[in-house]
Amino acid sequence: MSTATQHAQTTIAQSIATDMDAVNAVIRQRLHSEVSLVNQIAEYIISAGGKRIRPVLVLLLANAYGYRGSAHHELAAVVEFIHTATLLHDDVVDESSMRRGRQTANALFGNAASVLVGDFLYSRSFQMMVGLDDMRIMRILSDATNVIAEGEVLQLLNMHDPDVTHESYLKVIRSKTAKLFEAAAELGALIAGATDAQIDAAGEYGRSLGTAFQLIDDVLDYAGDAAEIGKNLGDDLREGKPTLPLIWLMEHGTLEQRELVRNCIEHGDEAQFDAVLAAVTSSGALDYTRQQAEQAGKRAAQAISGLPDSVYKSSLLQLCSFAVDRNH
C-alpha cells in the first residue's frame, strides 16, 4: 500500500474515532442473542474487521452536515449488519472458503448455519431501524435491502454467461454493491437535517464510490495479492463470474482471447487462470477497468463539491482516492 493511501486511512479513522468506538459498542450490544450459535457466528464474522466503509459513510456525512446526536451510531450499526448478512449469504452462494484472510463462516460452521445467522442479522437490523421511528429511514433501508436482493439474483443469472453486456454488469454493481453505499450516505445526510437536494447528492456520492470499490475489486481478483486482499485470487473465474475485465476482453480481445474467456466463464475453469491473467493484462482490460473506477471516483468527489469545507469533507474526498488506489 502506498504511503499516501496509508495516510488517507489514518486521517479518515482519526476524524471519526470516537464515533466508531460508539458504533462498535452498539454492534456488540445488538449482536447478543439467547441462541449461542447466533452469537458465535455473528461474533466470528464481525470480529474479522474489514474496512467498515459503509458505517463510515453514515458517520462522515452526518458530521459533515453538522449532526449532533447519537442516532447515527445506531444507523451505522444497522448498515453494517445488513452488509454482514449479505456477506454470509454471498459466501454460501459462491461456495467461498476464504474472506478477509481467514475461513468463511460457511466453511467453518456450515451453509445452513451461515444462511440462518444472515437472516438473524437482517431481522435484527430491521428491529433497530424501526426503533428509530423515522419512516424515511425505514424507506431508504428497506428499498436498499430489496434492491440488493435483486442484484444477488441478477448476478446468479449472469453466472457462466459469457454474453453478459457491459451495461448489464454495471446494473449488477449498482444493485448488489453500490446501493448500500448510496443508502449509507443518504442516511447520514438525512439524519443531520440536510435538504432533499443534499440527500440526493450524498446518494450520488455513495453510489459512485461503491461502483469504484467494486471495479477495483474486479481488478484485484486478477492482479492483487492473496495475502493482501484476504481471499483467493481467481475466485471470480472459478465461479464463472463475467466481471468487467472479462467483459471488456470479450468485446475487444483477439479471437483466441475471446474463445479462452468464453470457455472459462462457461465452465468456471480456474486451471486457466494464468492464461486469463496474461490476456486481461496484455490487452489493457485491467487498465480499462481501473479507468472506469477512476471516473466513478471523480463523480463521487464532484457530487459533494457543495459541502462546506471540514475534516469530514476531506475524509470523504480521501475515500474517493482510497477506493481507486487500494491494493486490498
mmCIF file of C-alpha atoms in Angstrom:
data_model
loop_
_atom_site.group_PDB
_atom_site.id
_atom_site.type_symbol
_atom_site.label_atom_id
_atom_site.label_comp_id
_atom_site.label_asym_id
_atom_site.label_seq_id
_atom_site.Cartn_x
_atom_site.Cartn_y
_atom_site.Cartn_z
ATOM 1 C CA MET A 1 0.000 0.000 0.000
ATOM 2 C CA SER A 2 1.313 3.453 -0.873
ATOM 3 C CA THR A 3 2.263 5.944 1.847
ATOM 4 C CA ALA A 4 -0.460 8.298 0.609
ATOM 5 C CA THR A 5 -3.099 5.575 0.902
ATOM 6 C CA GLN A 6 -1.966 4.680 4.424
ATOM 7 C CA HIS A 7 -2.072 8.363 5.380
ATOM 8 C CA ALA A 8 -5.599 8.685 3.991
ATOM 9 C CA GLN A 9 -6.797 5.702 6.022
ATOM 10 C CA THR A 10 -5.240 7.150 9.174
ATOM 11 C CA THR A 11 -6.791 10.582 8.622
ATOM 12 C CA ILE A 12 -10.246 9.145 7.971
ATOM 13 C CA ALA A 13 -10.047 6.927 11.061
ATOM 14 C CA GLN A 14 -8.911 9.805 13.270
ATOM 15 C CA SER A 15 -11.717 12.113 12.117
ATOM 16 C CA ILE A 16 -14.411 9.750 13.432
ATOM 17 C CA ALA A 17 -12.511 7.680 16.017
ATOM 18 C CA THR A 18 -14.890 8.455 18.894
ATOM 19 C CA ASP A 19 -17.926 7.778 16.714
ATOM 20 C CA MET A 20 -16.532 4.444 15.528
ATOM 21 C CA ASP A 21 -15.907 3.369 19.129
ATOM 22 C CA ALA A 22 -19.572 4.118 19.827
ATOM 23 C CA VAL A 23 -20.680 2.189 16.720
ATOM 24 C CA ASN A 24 -18.615 -0.828 17.738
ATOM 25 C CA ALA A 25 -20.239 -0.729 21.175
ATOM 26 C CA VAL A 26 -23.696 -0.705 19.547
ATOM 27 C CA ILE A 27 -22.701 -3.616 17.307
ATOM 28 C CA ARG A 28 -21.559 -5.694 20.288
ATOM 29 C CA GLN A 29 -24.712 -4.886 22.253
ATOM 30 C CA ARG A 30 -27.120 -5.553 19.383
ATOM 31 C CA LEU A 31 -25.425 -8.788 18.319
ATOM 32 C CA HIS A 32 -26.487 -10.512 21.513
ATOM 33 C CA SER A 33 -28.875 -13.433 21.186
ATOM 34 C CA GLU A 34 -30.113 -16.081 23.594
ATOM 35 C CA VAL A 35 -29.042 -18.644 20.981
ATOM 36 C CA SER A 36 -25.354 -19.412 21.421
ATOM 37 C CA LEU A 37 -24.666 -20.354 17.792
ATOM 38 C CA VAL A 38 -26.030 -16.999 16.634
ATOM 39 C CA ASN A 39 -23.608 -15.249 18.994
ATOM 40 C CA GLN A 40 -20.728 -17.444 17.885
ATOM 41 C CA ILE A 41 -21.126 -16.957 14.131
ATOM 42 C CA ALA A 42 -22.099 -13.281 14.290
ATOM 43 C CA GLU A 43 -19.110 -12.556 16.520
ATOM 44 C CA TYR A 44 -16.831 -14.524 14.207
ATOM 45 C CA ILE A 45 -17.666 -12.536 11.099
ATOM 46 C CA ILE A 46 -17.962 -9.107 12.774
ATOM 47 C CA SER A 47 -14.637 -9.563 14.570
ATOM 48 C CA ALA A 48 -12.942 -10.264 11.241
ATOM 49 C CA GLY A 49 -12.929 -6.488 10.848
ATOM 50 C CA GLY A 50 -12.885 -5.261 7.300
ATOM 51 C CA LYS A 51 -12.828 -1.663 6.175
ATOM 52 C CA ARG A 52 -16.269 -0.787 7.615
ATOM 53 C CA ILE A 53 -16.672 1.694 4.754
ATOM 54 C CA ARG A 54 -20.477 1.728 4.840
ATOM 55 C CA PRO A 55 -20.843 2.720 8.505
ATOM 56 C CA VAL A 56 -18.010 5.205 7.971
ATOM 57 C CA LEU A 57 -20.126 6.879 5.269
ATOM 58 C CA VAL A 58 -23.044 7.289 7.676
ATOM 59 C CA LEU A 59 -20.772 8.921 10.236
ATOM 60 C CA LEU A 60 -18.853 11.174 7.848
ATOM 61 C CA LEU A 61 -21.950 12.511 6.070
ATOM 62 C CA ALA A 62 -23.809 13.085 9.336
ATOM 63 C CA ASN A 63 -20.850 15.003 10.771
ATOM 64 C CA ALA A 64 -20.254 16.886 7.520
ATOM 65 C CA TYR A 65 -23.793 18.263 7.762
ATOM 66 C CA GLY A 66 -23.350 19.173 11.432
ATOM 67 C CA TYR A 67 -25.319 16.409 13.143
ATOM 68 C CA ARG A 68 -25.331 16.494 16.927
ATOM 69 C CA GLY A 69 -26.759 13.378 18.493
ATOM 70 C CA SER A 70 -26.198 9.634 18.724
ATOM 71 C CA ALA A 71 -28.751 8.102 16.342
ATOM 72 C CA HIS A 72 -26.093 7.970 13.604
ATOM 73 C CA HIS A 73 -24.285 5.319 15.669
ATOM 74 C CA GLU A 74 -27.360 3.089 15.584
ATOM 75 C CA LEU A 75 -27.790 3.701 11.844
ATOM 76 C CA ALA A 76 -24.148 2.902 11.137
ATOM 77 C CA ALA A 77 -24.547 -0.403 13.003
ATOM 78 C CA VAL A 78 -27.730 -1.191 11.040
ATOM 79 C CA VAL A 79 -25.870 -0.672 7.761
ATOM 80 C CA GLU A 80 -23.012 -2.899 8.939
ATOM 81 C CA PHE A 81 -25.449 -5.660 9.944
ATOM 82 C CA ILE A 82 -27.112 -5.570 6.537
ATOM 83 C CA HIS A 83 -23.718 -5.731 4.850
ATOM 84 C CA THR A 84 -22.603 -8.610 7.079
ATOM 85 C CA ALA A 85 -25.795 -10.536 6.303
ATOM 86 C CA THR A 86 -25.104 -10.178 2.577
ATOM 87 C CA LEU A 87 -21.558 -11.489 3.097
ATOM 88 C CA LEU A 88 -22.815 -14.571 4.918
ATOM 89 C CA HIS A 89 -25.295 -15.314 2.133
ATOM 90 C CA ASP A 90 -22.807 -14.441 -0.652
ATOM 91 C CA ASP A 91 -20.207 -16.851 0.630
ATOM 92 C CA VAL A 92 -22.717 -19.694 0.706
ATOM 93 C CA VAL A 93 -23.919 -18.950 -2.841
ATOM 94 C CA ASP A 94 -20.351 -18.567 -4.135
ATOM 95 C CA GLU A 95 -19.051 -21.559 -2.143
ATOM 96 C CA SER A 96 -16.235 -19.327 -0.913
ATOM 97 C CA SER A 97 -13.718 -20.658 1.590
ATOM 98 C CA MET A 98 -11.758 -17.512 2.465
ATOM 99 C CA ARG A 99 -12.640 -13.928 3.293
ATOM 100 C CA ARG A 100 -10.539 -11.240 4.994
ATOM 101 C CA GLY A 101 -7.666 -13.661 5.295
ATOM 102 C CA ARG A 102 -9.424 -16.450 7.174
ATOM 103 C CA GLN A 103 -12.015 -19.174 6.701
ATOM 104 C CA THR A 104 -15.502 -18.048 5.752
ATOM 105 C CA ALA A 105 -18.297 -18.741 8.234
ATOM 106 C CA ASN A 106 -19.856 -21.297 5.890
ATOM 107 C CA ALA A 107 -16.555 -23.162 5.620
ATOM 108 C CA LEU A 108 -16.271 -23.253 9.410
ATOM 109 C CA PHE A 109 -19.867 -23.633 10.597
ATOM 110 C CA GLY A 110 -21.681 -24.956 7.513
ATOM 111 C CA ASN A 111 -24.036 -23.458 4.953
ATOM 112 C CA ALA A 112 -27.281 -23.842 6.894
ATOM 113 C CA ALA A 113 -25.992 -22.045 9.987
ATOM 114 C CA SER A 114 -24.489 -19.228 7.892
ATOM 115 C CA VAL A 115 -27.723 -18.596 5.996
ATOM 116 C CA LEU A 116 -29.821 -18.600 9.164
ATOM 117 C CA VAL A 117 -27.496 -16.252 11.043
ATOM 118 C CA GLY A 118 -27.551 -13.983 7.996
ATOM 119 C CA ASP A 119 -31.338 -13.968 8.372
ATOM 120 C CA PHE A 120 -30.922 -13.087 12.056
ATOM 121 C CA LEU A 121 -28.745 -10.099 11.166
ATOM 122 C CA TYR A 122 -31.259 -8.891 8.575
ATOM 123 C CA SER A 123 -34.149 -9.141 11.039
ATOM 124 C CA ARG A 124 -32.126 -7.537 13.841
ATOM 125 C CA SER A 125 -31.273 -4.620 11.554
ATOM 126 C CA PHE A 126 -34.991 -4.077 10.881
ATOM 127 C CA GLN A 127 -35.743 -4.154 14.614
ATOM 128 C CA MET A 128 -33.144 -1.427 15.073
ATOM 129 C CA MET A 129 -34.380 0.799 12.248
ATOM 130 C CA VAL A 130 -37.980 0.552 13.500
ATOM 131 C CA GLY A 131 -36.700 1.694 16.889
ATOM 132 C CA LEU A 132 -35.523 4.940 15.289
ATOM 133 C CA ASP A 133 -39.164 5.643 14.351
ATOM 134 C CA ASP A 134 -38.499 7.556 11.125
ATOM 135 C CA MET A 135 -40.396 6.470 8.023
ATOM 136 C CA ARG A 136 -37.818 7.993 5.632
ATOM 137 C CA ILE A 137 -35.029 5.988 7.273
ATOM 138 C CA MET A 138 -37.083 2.799 7.010
ATOM 139 C CA ARG A 139 -37.923 3.503 3.369
ATOM 140 C CA ILE A 140 -34.274 4.038 2.396
ATOM 141 C CA LEU A 141 -33.112 0.873 4.151
ATOM 142 C CA SER A 142 -35.999 -1.369 3.112
ATOM 143 C CA ASP A 143 -35.645 -0.246 -0.510
ATOM 144 C CA ALA A 144 -31.888 -0.839 -0.350
ATOM 145 C CA THR A 145 -32.202 -4.377 1.016
ATOM 146 C CA ASN A 146 -34.741 -5.220 -1.681
ATOM 147 C CA VAL A 147 -32.528 -3.867 -4.479
ATOM 148 C CA ILE A 148 -29.513 -5.738 -3.054
ATOM 149 C CA ALA A 149 -31.501 -8.987 -3.094
ATOM 150 C CA GLU A 150 -32.482 -8.346 -6.715
ATOM 151 C CA GLY A 151 -28.830 -7.704 -7.539
ATOM 152 C CA GLU A 152 -27.849 -11.013 -5.988
ATOM 153 C CA VAL A 153 -30.407 -12.836 -8.133
ATOM 154 C CA LEU A 154 -29.313 -10.938 -11.249
ATOM 155 C CA GLN A 155 -25.710 -11.914 -10.597
ATOM 156 C CA LEU A 156 -26.800 -15.530 -10.200
ATOM 157 C CA LEU A 157 -28.497 -15.364 -13.599
ATOM 158 C CA ASN A 158 -25.288 -13.951 -15.106
ATOM 159 C CA MET A 159 -23.088 -16.765 -13.785
ATOM 160 C CA HIS A 160 -21.436 -18.797 -16.523
ATOM 161 C CA ASP A 161 -22.916 -16.487 -19.172
ATOM 162 C CA PRO A 162 -20.161 -15.144 -21.465
ATOM 163 C CA ASP A 163 -22.630 -12.878 -23.293
ATOM 164 C CA VAL A 164 -23.310 -10.549 -20.348
ATOM 165 C CA THR A 165 -23.052 -6.951 -21.571
ATOM 166 C CA HIS A 166 -21.175 -4.032 -20.063
ATOM 167 C CA GLU A 167 -24.457 -2.320 -19.099
ATOM 168 C CA SER A 168 -25.953 -5.480 -17.608
ATOM 169 C CA TYR A 169 -22.891 -5.945 -15.446
ATOM 170 C CA LEU A 170 -22.956 -2.315 -14.246
ATOM 171 C CA LYS A 171 -26.586 -2.886 -13.231
ATOM 172 C CA VAL A 172 -25.408 -5.759 -11.012
ATOM 173 C CA ILE A 173 -22.807 -3.488 -9.426
ATOM 174 C CA ARG A 174 -25.322 -0.696 -8.832
ATOM 175 C CA SER A 175 -27.751 -3.124 -7.204
ATOM 176 C CA LYS A 176 -25.503 -5.532 -5.354
ATOM 177 C CA THR A 177 -22.717 -3.244 -4.135
ATOM 178 C CA ALA A 178 -23.326 0.448 -4.773
ATOM 179 C CA LYS A 179 -26.880 0.523 -3.381
ATOM 180 C CA LEU A 180 -25.825 0.064 0.247
ATOM 181 C CA PHE A 181 -23.088 2.701 -0.164
ATOM 182 C CA GLU A 182 -25.773 5.014 -1.549
ATOM 183 C CA ALA A 183 -28.167 4.280 1.318
ATOM 184 C CA ALA A 184 -25.462 4.784 3.961
ATOM 185 C CA ALA A 185 -24.537 8.190 2.560
ATOM 186 C CA GLU A 186 -28.173 9.259 2.246
ATOM 187 C CA LEU A 187 -28.890 8.229 5.833
ATOM 188 C CA GLY A 188 -26.000 10.305 7.170
ATOM 189 C CA ALA A 189 -27.249 13.391 5.367
ATOM 190 C CA LEU A 190 -30.895 12.716 6.226
ATOM 191 C CA ILE A 191 -30.377 12.353 9.960
ATOM 192 C CA ALA A 192 -28.434 15.622 10.002
ATOM 193 C CA GLY A 193 -31.381 17.503 8.531
ATOM 194 C CA ALA A 194 -29.944 18.034 5.048
ATOM 195 C CA THR A 195 -32.200 19.230 2.217
ATOM 196 C CA ASP A 196 -33.601 16.801 -0.343
ATOM 197 C CA ALA A 197 -31.036 18.059 -2.890
ATOM 198 C CA GLN A 198 -28.216 17.468 -0.416
ATOM 199 C CA ILE A 199 -29.503 13.980 0.375
ATOM 200 C CA ASP A 200 -29.634 13.212 -3.350
ATOM 201 C CA ALA A 201 -26.047 14.487 -3.745
ATOM 202 C CA ALA A 202 -24.940 12.288 -0.854
ATOM 203 C CA GLY A 203 -26.631 9.337 -2.542
ATOM 204 C CA GLU A 204 -24.793 10.039 -5.791
ATOM 205 C CA TYR A 205 -21.543 10.198 -3.842
ATOM 206 C CA GLY A 206 -22.199 6.806 -2.228
ATOM 207 C CA ARG A 207 -23.395 5.199 -5.454
ATOM 208 C CA SER A 208 -20.314 6.318 -7.395
ATOM 209 C CA LEU A 209 -17.942 5.422 -4.553
ATOM 210 C CA GLY A 210 -19.472 1.935 -4.310
ATOM 211 C CA THR A 211 -19.072 1.468 -8.047
ATOM 212 C CA ALA A 212 -15.392 2.432 -7.832
ATOM 213 C CA PHE A 213 -14.865 -0.026 -4.970
ATOM 214 C CA GLN A 214 -16.418 -2.932 -6.866
ATOM 215 C CA LEU A 215 -14.491 -2.233 -10.067
ATOM 216 C CA ILE A 216 -11.207 -2.237 -8.163
ATOM 217 C CA ASP A 217 -12.274 -5.495 -6.507
ATOM 218 C CA ASP A 218 -12.681 -6.859 -10.044
ATOM 219 C CA VAL A 219 -9.123 -5.797 -10.849
ATOM 220 C CA LEU A 220 -7.686 -7.194 -7.613
ATOM 221 C CA ASP A 221 -9.215 -10.603 -8.274
ATOM 222 C CA TYR A 222 -6.682 -10.872 -11.114
ATOM 223 C CA ALA A 223 -3.880 -8.501 -10.161
ATOM 224 C CA GLY A 224 -3.967 -8.495 -6.368
ATOM 225 C CA ASP A 225 -2.024 -10.367 -3.728
ATOM 226 C CA ALA A 226 -3.991 -13.089 -1.946
ATOM 227 C CA ALA A 227 -2.416 -12.209 1.407
ATOM 228 C CA GLU A 228 -3.290 -8.528 0.913
ATOM 229 C CA ILE A 229 -6.867 -8.899 -0.326
ATOM 230 C CA GLY A 230 -7.711 -11.712 2.090
ATOM 231 C CA LYS A 231 -9.245 -14.088 -0.436
ATOM 232 C CA ASN A 232 -8.129 -16.474 -3.143
ATOM 233 C CA LEU A 233 -7.132 -14.958 -6.475
ATOM 234 C CA GLY A 234 -9.234 -16.234 -9.343
ATOM 235 C CA ASP A 235 -12.376 -16.762 -7.254
ATOM 236 C CA ASP A 236 -14.435 -14.801 -9.788
ATOM 237 C CA LEU A 237 -13.176 -17.016 -12.606
ATOM 238 C CA ARG A 238 -13.818 -20.194 -10.626
ATOM 239 C CA GLU A 239 -17.382 -19.047 -10.004
ATOM 240 C CA GLY A 240 -17.928 -18.225 -13.678
ATOM 241 C CA LYS A 241 -18.498 -14.535 -12.958
ATOM 242 C CA PRO A 242 -18.246 -12.311 -16.042
ATOM 243 C CA THR A 243 -16.724 -9.237 -14.385
ATOM 244 C CA LEU A 244 -15.736 -6.100 -16.283
ATOM 245 C CA PRO A 245 -12.170 -7.135 -17.238
ATOM 246 C CA LEU A 246 -13.545 -10.300 -18.859
ATOM 247 C CA ILE A 247 -16.459 -8.473 -20.499
ATOM 248 C CA TRP A 248 -14.060 -5.930 -22.000
ATOM 249 C CA LEU A 249 -11.800 -8.718 -23.243
ATOM 250 C CA MET A 250 -14.779 -10.471 -24.827
ATOM 251 C CA GLU A 251 -15.572 -7.255 -26.697
ATOM 252 C CA HIS A 252 -12.051 -6.123 -27.663
ATOM 253 C CA GLY A 253 -9.706 -9.116 -27.441
ATOM 254 C CA THR A 254 -8.342 -11.342 -30.176
ATOM 255 C CA LEU A 255 -10.364 -14.323 -31.350
ATOM 256 C CA GLU A 256 -8.109 -16.608 -29.315
ATOM 257 C CA GLN A 257 -8.560 -14.478 -26.184
ATOM 258 C CA ARG A 258 -12.331 -14.364 -26.617
ATOM 259 C CA GLU A 259 -12.531 -18.131 -27.001
ATOM 260 C CA LEU A 260 -10.366 -18.593 -23.893
ATOM 261 C CA VAL A 261 -12.569 -16.291 -21.797
ATOM 262 C CA ARG A 262 -15.826 -17.750 -23.121
ATOM 263 C CA ASN A 263 -14.696 -21.258 -22.201
ATOM 264 C CA CYS A 264 -13.537 -20.191 -18.741
ATOM 265 C CA ILE A 265 -16.759 -18.340 -17.923
ATOM 266 C CA GLU A 266 -18.938 -21.186 -19.167
ATOM 267 C CA HIS A 267 -17.060 -23.834 -17.221
ATOM 268 C CA GLY A 268 -15.536 -21.869 -14.311
ATOM 269 C CA ASP A 269 -12.140 -23.100 -15.476
ATOM 270 C CA GLU A 270 -9.811 -21.947 -12.702
ATOM 271 C CA ALA A 271 -6.989 -24.001 -14.215
ATOM 272 C CA GLN A 272 -6.734 -21.406 -16.998
ATOM 273 C CA PHE A 273 -6.253 -18.538 -14.526
ATOM 274 C CA ASP A 274 -2.665 -17.767 -15.595
ATOM 275 C CA ALA A 275 -3.660 -17.616 -19.258
ATOM 276 C CA VAL A 276 -6.630 -15.362 -18.488
ATOM 277 C CA LEU A 277 -4.467 -13.154 -16.278
ATOM 278 C CA ALA A 278 -1.942 -12.750 -19.109
ATOM 279 C CA ALA A 279 -4.762 -11.877 -21.511
ATOM 280 C CA VAL A 280 -6.513 -9.281 -19.313
ATOM 281 C CA THR A 281 -3.144 -7.715 -18.516
ATOM 282 C CA SER A 282 -1.654 -7.541 -22.005
ATOM 283 C CA SER A 283 -4.922 -6.495 -23.676
ATOM 284 C CA GLY A 284 -5.466 -3.489 -21.432
ATOM 285 C CA ALA A 285 -8.641 -4.918 -19.855
ATOM 286 C CA LEU A 286 -7.386 -4.281 -16.326
ATOM 287 C CA ASP A 287 -6.256 -0.772 -17.266
ATOM 288 C CA TYR A 288 -9.690 -0.076 -18.729
ATOM 289 C CA THR A 289 -11.399 -1.307 -15.566
ATOM 290 C CA ARG A 290 -9.163 0.915 -13.420
ATOM 291 C CA GLN A 291 -10.007 3.880 -15.633
ATOM 292 C CA GLN A 292 -13.719 3.216 -15.150
ATOM 293 C CA ALA A 293 -13.125 3.090 -11.374
ATOM 294 C CA GLU A 294 -11.225 6.394 -11.532
ATOM 295 C CA GLN A 295 -14.108 8.021 -13.386
ATOM 296 C CA ALA A 296 -16.551 6.767 -10.760
ATOM 297 C CA GLY A 297 -14.288 8.153 -8.029
ATOM 298 C CA LYS A 298 -14.272 11.558 -9.744
ATOM 299 C CA ARG A 299 -18.077 11.511 -9.980
ATOM 300 C CA ALA A 300 -18.235 10.823 -6.251
ATOM 301 C CA ALA A 301 -15.922 13.739 -5.469
ATOM 302 C CA GLN A 302 -17.918 16.056 -7.717
ATOM 303 C CA ALA A 303 -21.186 15.077 -6.024
ATOM 304 C CA ILE A 304 -20.038 16.537 -2.677
ATOM 305 C CA SER A 305 -18.303 19.618 -4.078
ATOM 306 C CA GLY A 306 -21.013 21.757 -2.480
ATOM 307 C CA LEU A 307 -20.273 20.511 1.046
ATOM 308 C CA PRO A 308 -18.688 23.128 3.329
ATOM 309 C CA ASP A 309 -15.001 22.506 3.987
ATOM 310 C CA SER A 310 -14.310 20.380 7.057
ATOM 311 C CA VAL A 311 -12.205 17.454 8.191
ATOM 312 C CA TYR A 312 -15.191 15.264 7.308
ATOM 313 C CA LYS A 313 -15.389 16.520 3.740
ATOM 314 C CA SER A 314 -11.625 15.962 3.433
ATOM 315 C CA SER A 315 -12.114 12.377 4.628
ATOM 316 C CA LEU A 316 -14.920 11.821 2.116
ATOM 317 C CA LEU A 317 -12.650 13.060 -0.681
ATOM 318 C CA GLN A 318 -9.806 10.869 0.561
ATOM 319 C CA LEU A 319 -12.147 7.885 0.374
ATOM 320 C CA CYS A 320 -12.554 8.583 -3.345
ATOM 321 C CA SER A 321 -8.798 8.233 -3.797
ATOM 322 C CA PHE A 322 -8.527 5.236 -1.473
ATOM 323 C CA ALA A 323 -11.264 3.400 -3.381
ATOM 324 C CA VAL A 324 -9.179 3.537 -6.553
ATOM 325 C CA ASP A 325 -5.611 3.318 -5.211
ATOM 326 C CA ARG A 326 -6.017 0.491 -2.688
ATOM 327 C CA ASN A 327 -4.479 -2.952 -3.057
ATOM 328 C CA HIS A 328 -6.825 -4.811 -0.678
#
